[in-house]
């Protein structure tokens, strides 16, 4: 498909480059909120997820939406095309003048501490449990995160990867 997560390095391209897959959301919103932005982004999420990526809403402040790429989107060289051609087109269609600016934040912005790591793990705890695992953050000191994990070894590796991707 020539998309980020499925391409060879020489042919990496945003799934939205040149207007491909760009969609104007048919949903219009009167309030710029995390819930509504998520609903709008759900319109293009299948395209991002098809390539092993996603986008996270970090916060909304004064008409500005702060977003962070996840998965393969976080390392893709075509982030700008995806941001402009897919995400911005969709959000501007949904929010019009309510949306002042879209700001891509660095994945390293959050401090690695027990609260932030635990909150991040909350996003995947149901999936971990569904695969027979359970994880608990014990401590974070001097850049070392200690977890208590019970479950399949492969799931543990996935948990480690999710934490490393977000906090290192």
Coordinates of C-alpha atoms in Angstrom, one line a residue:
X1 CA 0.0 0.0 0.0
X2 CA 3.0 2.3 0.3
X3 CA 2.0 3.3 3.8
X4 CA 4.2 3.9 6.8
X5 CA 4.0 0.6 8.7
X6 CA 4.0 -1.6 5.7
X7 CA 6.6 -0.1 3.4
X8 CA 10.2 -0.7 2.9
X9 CA 12.3 2.1 4.2
X10 CA 13.0 3.6 0.8
X11 CA 9.3 3.9 -0.1
X12 CA 7.9 5.1 3.2
X13 CA 5.0 7.4 2.6
X14 CA 2.1 8.8 4.6
X15 CA -1.2 7.1 3.7
X16 CA -2.5 10.7 3.2
X17 CA 0.1 12.0 0.8
X18 CA -1.3 13.7 -2.2
X19 CA -4.8 13.6 -0.8
X20 CA -4.9 9.8 -0.7
X21 CA -7.3 8.6 2.0
X22 CA -7.8 12.2 3.2
X23 CA -11.3 12.5 4.4
X24 CA -13.4 15.3 5.6
X25 CA -15.4 14.2 8.5
X26 CA -19.1 14.5 8.1
X27 CA -19.5 15.1 11.9
X28 CA -19.6 18.7 12.9
X29 CA -19.1 19.7 16.5
X30 CA -19.9 22.9 18.5
X31 CA -17.5 22.1 21.3
X32 CA -13.7 21.4 21.0
X33 CA -13.3 18.7 23.7
X34 CA -11.2 15.6 24.0
X35 CA -14.3 13.4 23.5
X36 CA -15.3 15.2 20.3
X37 CA -11.8 15.3 18.9
X38 CA -11.6 11.5 19.5
X39 CA -14.9 11.1 17.7
X40 CA -13.6 13.1 14.8
X41 CA -10.3 11.2 14.7
X42 CA -12.2 7.9 14.7
X43 CA -13.0 8.8 11.2
X44 CA -9.4 8.4 10.0
X45 CA -8.1 6.0 12.7
X46 CA -8.7 2.9 10.6
X47 CA -6.1 4.2 8.1
X48 CA -3.5 4.9 10.8
X49 CA -4.2 1.6 12.6
X50 CA -3.9 -0.3 9.3
X51 CA -0.3 0.8 9.2
X52 CA 0.3 -0.1 12.9
X53 CA -0.1 3.5 14.2
X54 CA -2.4 5.8 15.9
X55 CA -2.7 9.3 17.3
X56 CA -3.2 10.3 20.9
X57 CA -4.8 13.6 22.2
X58 CA -2.5 14.9 24.9
X59 CA -4.6 18.0 25.8
X60 CA -6.8 20.7 24.4
X61 CA -6.1 24.3 25.5
X62 CA -7.4 27.6 24.1
X63 CA -8.5 26.2 20.8
X64 CA -5.2 24.3 20.4
X65 CA -5.2 20.5 20.1
X66 CA -1.9 18.8 21.2
X67 CA -1.4 15.4 19.6
X68 CA 1.2 12.7 19.8
X69 CA 1.8 10.0 17.2
X70 CA 1.9 6.4 18.5
X71 CA 3.1 3.0 17.1
X72 CA 4.6 3.1 13.6
X73 CA 3.3 6.6 13.1
X74 CA 5.7 7.8 15.9
X75 CA 8.8 6.9 13.9
X76 CA 7.4 7.5 10.3
X77 CA 9.3 10.0 8.2
X78 CA 6.0 11.1 6.7
X79 CA 4.5 12.4 9.9
X80 CA 4.0 15.9 8.4
X81 CA 2.0 14.6 5.4
X82 CA -0.2 12.5 7.8
X83 CA -0.7 15.5 10.1
X84 CA -1.6 17.9 7.3
X85 CA -3.3 15.6 4.8
X86 CA -5.2 13.4 7.2
X87 CA -5.5 14.7 10.7
X88 CA -5.7 18.5 10.1
X89 CA -8.2 18.0 7.2
X90 CA -10.5 15.9 9.3
X91 CA -10.3 18.1 12.4
X92 CA -10.8 21.4 10.5
X93 CA -13.8 19.8 8.8
X94 CA -15.3 18.8 12.2
X95 CA -14.5 22.0 14.2
X96 CA -14.1 24.9 11.8
X97 CA -13.0 28.1 13.5
X98 CA -13.1 26.5 16.9
X99 CA -9.8 24.8 16.0
X100 CA -7.0 27.4 16.2
X101 CA -4.0 25.2 15.9
X102 CA -2.9 21.5 15.9
X103 CA 0.4 21.0 17.7
X104 CA 2.4 17.7 17.5
X105 CA 4.2 17.1 20.8
X106 CA 7.3 15.0 21.3
X107 CA 6.7 11.5 22.7
X108 CA 9.3 12.3 25.4
X109 CA 7.4 15.1 26.9
X110 CA 5.9 13.1 29.8
X111 CA 8.2 12.5 32.8
X112 CA 8.7 8.8 33.5
X113 CA 7.2 8.4 37.0
X114 CA 4.9 6.0 38.7
X115 CA 1.8 8.1 38.0
X116 CA 2.5 8.7 34.3
X117 CA 3.6 5.1 33.6
X118 CA 0.6 3.7 35.5
X119 CA -1.8 6.0 33.6
X120 CA -0.2 4.9 30.3
X121 CA -0.6 1.2 31.2
X122 CA -4.3 1.9 32.0
X123 CA -4.7 2.3 28.2
X124 CA -3.7 -1.4 27.6
X125 CA -4.6 -3.1 30.9
X126 CA -7.8 -4.7 29.5
X127 CA -5.8 -6.1 26.6
X128 CA -3.1 -7.4 28.9
X129 CA -5.8 -9.1 31.1
X130 CA -7.5 -10.5 28.0
X131 CA -4.2 -12.2 27.1
X132 CA -3.8 -13.6 30.6
X133 CA -1.5 -11.0 32.1
X134 CA -1.5 -8.5 35.0
X135 CA 0.9 -5.6 35.5
X136 CA 1.6 -3.2 38.3
X137 CA 4.1 -0.4 38.6
X138 CA 6.3 -0.8 41.7
X139 CA 8.7 2.1 41.4
X140 CA 10.5 4.4 39.1
X141 CA 14.0 5.6 40.3
X142 CA 17.0 6.9 38.4
X143 CA 15.4 6.1 35.0
X144 CA 14.6 2.5 36.0
X145 CA 11.0 1.4 36.0
X146 CA 10.2 -1.7 38.2
X147 CA 7.1 -3.6 37.3
X148 CA 5.3 -6.6 38.9
X149 CA 4.1 -8.7 36.0
X150 CA 2.4 -12.1 35.9
X151 CA 1.4 -13.7 32.6
X152 CA 2.7 -14.8 29.2
X153 CA 6.3 -13.9 28.3
X154 CA 5.3 -12.4 24.9
X155 CA 2.9 -10.1 26.6
X156 CA 5.5 -8.9 29.0
X157 CA 7.8 -8.0 26.1
X158 CA 4.9 -6.0 24.6
X159 CA 4.4 -4.2 28.0
X160 CA 8.1 -3.3 28.1
X161 CA 7.9 -2.0 24.5
X162 CA 4.9 0.2 25.2
X163 CA 6.7 1.8 28.2
X164 CA 10.0 2.2 26.4
X165 CA 8.3 3.7 23.3
X166 CA 6.5 6.3 25.4
X167 CA 9.1 7.2 28.0
X168 CA 12.6 6.7 26.5

